[in-house]
CSV table of C-alpha atoms in Angstrom, one decimal:
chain,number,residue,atom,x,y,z
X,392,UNK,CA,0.0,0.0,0.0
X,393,UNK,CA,1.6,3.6,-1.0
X,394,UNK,CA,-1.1,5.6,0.4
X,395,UNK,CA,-0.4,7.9,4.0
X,396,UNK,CA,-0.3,5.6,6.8
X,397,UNK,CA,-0.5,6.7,10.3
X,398,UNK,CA,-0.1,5.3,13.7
X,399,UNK,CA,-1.7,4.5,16.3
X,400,UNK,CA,-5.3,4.1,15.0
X,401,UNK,CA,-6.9,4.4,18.3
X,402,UNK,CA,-5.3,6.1,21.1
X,403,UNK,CA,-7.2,6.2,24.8
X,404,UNK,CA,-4.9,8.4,27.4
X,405,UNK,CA,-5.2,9.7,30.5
X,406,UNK,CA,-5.9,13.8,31.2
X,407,UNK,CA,-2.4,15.1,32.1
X,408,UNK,CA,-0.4,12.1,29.5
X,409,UNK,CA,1.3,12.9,26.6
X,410,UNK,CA,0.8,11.0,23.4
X,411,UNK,CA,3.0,11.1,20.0
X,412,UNK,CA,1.2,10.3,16.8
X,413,UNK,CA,3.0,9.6,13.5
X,414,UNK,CA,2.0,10.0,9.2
X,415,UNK,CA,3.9,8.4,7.1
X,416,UNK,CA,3.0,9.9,4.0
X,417,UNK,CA,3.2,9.0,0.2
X,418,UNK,CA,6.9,8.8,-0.7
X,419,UNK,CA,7.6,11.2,-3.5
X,420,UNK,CA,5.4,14.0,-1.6
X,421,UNK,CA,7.1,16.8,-0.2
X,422,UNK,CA,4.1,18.1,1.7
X,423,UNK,CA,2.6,17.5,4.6
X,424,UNK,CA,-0.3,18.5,6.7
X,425,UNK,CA,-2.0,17.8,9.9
X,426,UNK,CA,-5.4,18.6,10.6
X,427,UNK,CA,-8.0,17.6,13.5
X,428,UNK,CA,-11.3,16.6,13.3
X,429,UNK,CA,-14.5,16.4,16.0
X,430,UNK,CA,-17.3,14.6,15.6
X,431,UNK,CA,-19.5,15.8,13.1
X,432,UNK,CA,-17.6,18.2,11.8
X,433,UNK,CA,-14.9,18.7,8.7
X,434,UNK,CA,-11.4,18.6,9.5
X,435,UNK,CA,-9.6,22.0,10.7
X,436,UNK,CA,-5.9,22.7,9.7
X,437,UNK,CA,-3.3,22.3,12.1
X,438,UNK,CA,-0.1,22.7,10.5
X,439,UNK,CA,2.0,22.3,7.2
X,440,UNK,CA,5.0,21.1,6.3
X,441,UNK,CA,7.2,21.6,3.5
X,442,UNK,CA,9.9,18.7,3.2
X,443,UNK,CA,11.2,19.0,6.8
X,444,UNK,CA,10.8,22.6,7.3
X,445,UNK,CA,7.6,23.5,9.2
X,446,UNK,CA,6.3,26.8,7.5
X,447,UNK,CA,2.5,27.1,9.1
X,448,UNK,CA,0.7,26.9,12.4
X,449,UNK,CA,-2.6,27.9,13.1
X,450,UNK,CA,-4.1,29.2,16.2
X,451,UNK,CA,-5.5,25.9,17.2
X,452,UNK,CA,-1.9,24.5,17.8
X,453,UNK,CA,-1.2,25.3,21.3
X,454,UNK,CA,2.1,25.7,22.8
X,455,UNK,CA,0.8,21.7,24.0
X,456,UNK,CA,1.4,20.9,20.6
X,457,UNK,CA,4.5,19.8,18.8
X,458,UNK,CA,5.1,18.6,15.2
X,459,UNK,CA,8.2,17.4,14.0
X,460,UNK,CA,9.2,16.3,10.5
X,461,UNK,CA,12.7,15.5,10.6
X,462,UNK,CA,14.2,14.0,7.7
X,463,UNK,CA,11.4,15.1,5.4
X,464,UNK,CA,9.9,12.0,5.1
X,465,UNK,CA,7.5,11.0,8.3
X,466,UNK,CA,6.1,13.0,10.8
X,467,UNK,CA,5.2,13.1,14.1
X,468,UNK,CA,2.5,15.4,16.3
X,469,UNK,CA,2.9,15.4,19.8
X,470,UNK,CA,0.5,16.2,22.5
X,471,UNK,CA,2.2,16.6,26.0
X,472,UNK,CA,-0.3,16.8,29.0
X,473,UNK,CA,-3.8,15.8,27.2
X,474,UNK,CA,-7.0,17.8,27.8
X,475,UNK,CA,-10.7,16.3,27.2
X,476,UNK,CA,-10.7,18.8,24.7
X,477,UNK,CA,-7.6,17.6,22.7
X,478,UNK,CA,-10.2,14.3,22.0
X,479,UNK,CA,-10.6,14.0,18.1
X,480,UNK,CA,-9.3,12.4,15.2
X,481,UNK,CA,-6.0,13.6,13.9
X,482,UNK,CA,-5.5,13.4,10.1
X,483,UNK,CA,-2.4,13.6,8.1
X,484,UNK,CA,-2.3,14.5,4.4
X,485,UNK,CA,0.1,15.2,1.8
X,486,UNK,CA,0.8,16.1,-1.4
X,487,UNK,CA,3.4,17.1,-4.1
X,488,UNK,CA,4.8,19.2,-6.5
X,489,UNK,CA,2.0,18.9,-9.4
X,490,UNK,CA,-1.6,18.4,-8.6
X,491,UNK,CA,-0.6,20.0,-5.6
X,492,UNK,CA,-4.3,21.2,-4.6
X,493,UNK,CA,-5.3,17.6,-4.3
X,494,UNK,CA,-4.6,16.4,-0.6
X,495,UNK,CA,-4.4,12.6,-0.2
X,496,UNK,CA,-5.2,11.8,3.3
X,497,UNK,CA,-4.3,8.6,5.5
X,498,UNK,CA,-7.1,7.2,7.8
X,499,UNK,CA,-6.8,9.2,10.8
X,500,UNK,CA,-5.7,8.3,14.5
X,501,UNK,CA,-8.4,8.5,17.3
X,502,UNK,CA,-7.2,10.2,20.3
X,503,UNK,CA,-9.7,9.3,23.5
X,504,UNK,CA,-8.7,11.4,26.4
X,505,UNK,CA,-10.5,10.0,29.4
I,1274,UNK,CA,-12.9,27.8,11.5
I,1275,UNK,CA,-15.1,26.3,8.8
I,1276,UNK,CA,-15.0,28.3,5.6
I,1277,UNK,CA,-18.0,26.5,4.1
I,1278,UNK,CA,-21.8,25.0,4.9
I,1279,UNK,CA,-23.0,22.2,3.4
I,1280,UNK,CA,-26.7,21.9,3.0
I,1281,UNK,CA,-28.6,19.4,3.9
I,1282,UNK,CA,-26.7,18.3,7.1
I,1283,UNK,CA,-28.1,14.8,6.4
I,1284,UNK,CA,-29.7,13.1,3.4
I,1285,UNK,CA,-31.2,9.3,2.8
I,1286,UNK,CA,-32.2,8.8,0.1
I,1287,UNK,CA,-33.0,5.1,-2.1
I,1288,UNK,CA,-30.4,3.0,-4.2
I,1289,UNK,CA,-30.9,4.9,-7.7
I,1290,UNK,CA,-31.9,8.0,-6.9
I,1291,UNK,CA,-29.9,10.9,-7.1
I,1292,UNK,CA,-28.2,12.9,-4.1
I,1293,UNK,CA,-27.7,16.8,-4.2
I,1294,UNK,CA,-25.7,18.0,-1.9
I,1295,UNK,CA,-25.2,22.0,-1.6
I,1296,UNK,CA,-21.9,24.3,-0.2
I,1297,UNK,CA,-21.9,27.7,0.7
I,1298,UNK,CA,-18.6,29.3,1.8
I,1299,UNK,CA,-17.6,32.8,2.6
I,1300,UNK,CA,-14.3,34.1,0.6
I,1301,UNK,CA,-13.0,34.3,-2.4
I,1302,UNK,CA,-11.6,31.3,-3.7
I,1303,UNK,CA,-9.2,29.8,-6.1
I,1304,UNK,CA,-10.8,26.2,-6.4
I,1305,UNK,CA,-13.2,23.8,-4.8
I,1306,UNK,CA,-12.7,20.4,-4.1
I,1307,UNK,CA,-15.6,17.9,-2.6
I,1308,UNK,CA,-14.0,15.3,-0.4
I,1309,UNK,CA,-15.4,12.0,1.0
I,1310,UNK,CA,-15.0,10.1,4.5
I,1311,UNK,CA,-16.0,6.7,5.0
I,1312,UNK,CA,-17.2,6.4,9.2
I,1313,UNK,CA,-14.1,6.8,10.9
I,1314,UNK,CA,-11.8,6.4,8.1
I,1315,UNK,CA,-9.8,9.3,6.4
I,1316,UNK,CA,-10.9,11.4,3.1
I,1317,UNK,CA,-10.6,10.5,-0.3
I,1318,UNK,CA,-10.5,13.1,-2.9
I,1319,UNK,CA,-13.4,13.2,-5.3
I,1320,UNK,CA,-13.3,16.5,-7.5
I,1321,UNK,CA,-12.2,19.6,-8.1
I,1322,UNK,CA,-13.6,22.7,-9.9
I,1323,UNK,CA,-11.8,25.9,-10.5
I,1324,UNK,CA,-13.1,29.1,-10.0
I,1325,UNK,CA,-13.6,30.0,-13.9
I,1326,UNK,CA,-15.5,26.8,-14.3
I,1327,UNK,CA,-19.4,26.3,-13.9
I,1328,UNK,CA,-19.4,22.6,-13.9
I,1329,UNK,CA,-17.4,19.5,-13.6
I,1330,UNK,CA,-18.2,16.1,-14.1
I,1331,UNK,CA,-16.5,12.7,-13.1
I,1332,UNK,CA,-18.3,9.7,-13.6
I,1333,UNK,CA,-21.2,9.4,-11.6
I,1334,UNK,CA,-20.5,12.9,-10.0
I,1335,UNK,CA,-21.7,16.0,-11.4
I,1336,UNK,CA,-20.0,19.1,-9.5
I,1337,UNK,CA,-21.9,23.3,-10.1
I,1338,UNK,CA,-19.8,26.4,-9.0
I,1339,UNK,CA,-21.7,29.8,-8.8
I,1340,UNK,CA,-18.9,32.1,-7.6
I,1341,UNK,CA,-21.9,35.3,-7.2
I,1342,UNK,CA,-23.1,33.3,-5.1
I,1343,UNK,CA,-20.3,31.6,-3.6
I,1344,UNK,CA,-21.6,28.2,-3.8
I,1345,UNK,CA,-21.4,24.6,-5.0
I,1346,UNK,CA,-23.2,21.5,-5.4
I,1347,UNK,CA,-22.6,18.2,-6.2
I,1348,UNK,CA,-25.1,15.3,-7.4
I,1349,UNK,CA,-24.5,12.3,-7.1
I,1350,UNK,CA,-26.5,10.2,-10.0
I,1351,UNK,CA,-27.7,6.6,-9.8
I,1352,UNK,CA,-26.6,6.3,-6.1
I,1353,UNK,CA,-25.3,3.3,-4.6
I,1354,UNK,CA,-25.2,1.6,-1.2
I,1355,UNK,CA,-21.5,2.0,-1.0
I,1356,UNK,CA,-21.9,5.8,-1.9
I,1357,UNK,CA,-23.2,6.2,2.0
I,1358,UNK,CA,-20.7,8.1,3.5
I,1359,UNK,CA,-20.3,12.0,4.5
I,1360,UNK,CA,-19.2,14.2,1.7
I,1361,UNK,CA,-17.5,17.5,2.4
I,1362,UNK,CA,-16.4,20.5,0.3
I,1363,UNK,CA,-13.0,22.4,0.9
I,1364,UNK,CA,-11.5,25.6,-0.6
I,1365,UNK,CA,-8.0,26.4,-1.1
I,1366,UNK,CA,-7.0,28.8,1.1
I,1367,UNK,CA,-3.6,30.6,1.3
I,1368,UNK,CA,-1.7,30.9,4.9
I,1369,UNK,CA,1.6,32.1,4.0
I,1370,UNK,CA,2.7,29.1,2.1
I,1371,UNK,CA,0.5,26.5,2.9
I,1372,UNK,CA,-2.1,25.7,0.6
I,1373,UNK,CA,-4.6,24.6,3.2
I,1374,UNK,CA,-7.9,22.8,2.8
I,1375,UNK,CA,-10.8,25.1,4.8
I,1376,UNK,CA,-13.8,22.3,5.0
I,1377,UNK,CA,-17.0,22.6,5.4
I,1378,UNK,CA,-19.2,20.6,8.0
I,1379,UNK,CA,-19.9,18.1,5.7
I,1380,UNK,CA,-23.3,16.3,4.4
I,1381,UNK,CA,-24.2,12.6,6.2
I,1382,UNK,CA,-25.3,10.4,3.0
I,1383,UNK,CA,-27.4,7.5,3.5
I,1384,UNK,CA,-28.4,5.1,0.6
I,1385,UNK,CA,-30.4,2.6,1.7
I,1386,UNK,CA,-30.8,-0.4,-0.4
């Protein structure tokens, strides 16, 4: 399978842990987003990278929130002392040089803060 | 924040019949796209329509952009069972560099069989 991968699928934490999520995403892409998604709503941009430089944040990444993308290939989103709030699924996406507009995203990790 | 609405929130409908599903959104844009997300799974791209088109189709999808209005649609024709899913729309929107997707709410499809 070439498509973005991510891992975990499911994560159930504790308020107060921290939790590290990772996207793998489609080789030849050099871009790469993260974006978080509540129930019944569309997913809300988190933050972009361009191969391992991170160029964009929005407002909704709190100073909570790390993402790394070291070699320019995977990434990683951290979440360091969970809130109830932080409960959602996290999506990764990426794309490349041509078609660029067209975002291919993997399946999503569940994060369950109890 | 979400950029667009999509109208209705939820539509069932029966296998064959057609599904119309309506976005509004707020700013200028460059493109649309119309994304789909299986329950719990991530989004698969379906179309997208640039702002100097009116219409778009692929396959069984048929996609309408009225930028005076600042709205889309997208019918689905002949619908299937494994067409149940929500369907969202998303429009380019510049932050510095990134090229990020603004989505709307999204429409909950239901085909029965």
């Amino acid at each position: 399978d070439t498509g973005v991968s991510q891992d975990p699928r499911h994560k159930i934490t504790k308020r107060g842990q921290n939790v590290t999520f990772r996207c793998d995403p489609i080789s030849e892409h050099n871009r790469l987003y993260w974006y978080r998604q509540t129930l019944g709503q569309g997913p809300e941009f988190l933050t972009y990278f361009q191969n391992e430089a991170q160029l964009e944040k929005s407002r909704l990444l709190s100073d909570r929130f790390s993402a790394e993308r070291p070699k320019g290939s995977f990434s990683t989103l951290e979440i360091q002392r969970t809130e109830q709030g932080d409960s959602a699924m996290y999506l990764c996406a990426s794309t490349g040089d041509t078609r660029f507009y067209e975002q291919y995203f993997g399946p999503g990790t569940r994060l369950t803060v109890t | 924040s979400q950029q667009g609405e999509e109208d209705p929130q939820a539509l069932s409908i029966q296998e064959g019949e057609n599904a119309t599903m309506n976005c509004s959104y707020k700013t200028s844009i460059n493109n649309l796209q119309w994304y789909r997300q299986n329950s719990g799974r991530g989004l698969v791209h379906l179309i997208l329509i640039r702002s100097n088109e009116r219409e778009k189709h692929s396959g069984r999808l048929r996609v309408t952009l009225d930028t005076s209005k600042k709205s889309s649609s997208l019918l689905i024709t002949a619908s299937r069972a494994a067409d149940t899913a929500s369907y969202f729309c998303a429009t380019t929107t510049f932050s510095g560099s990134a090229r990020q997707l603004t989505f709307g709410s999204g429409t909950q499809l239901t085909v029965l069989p």
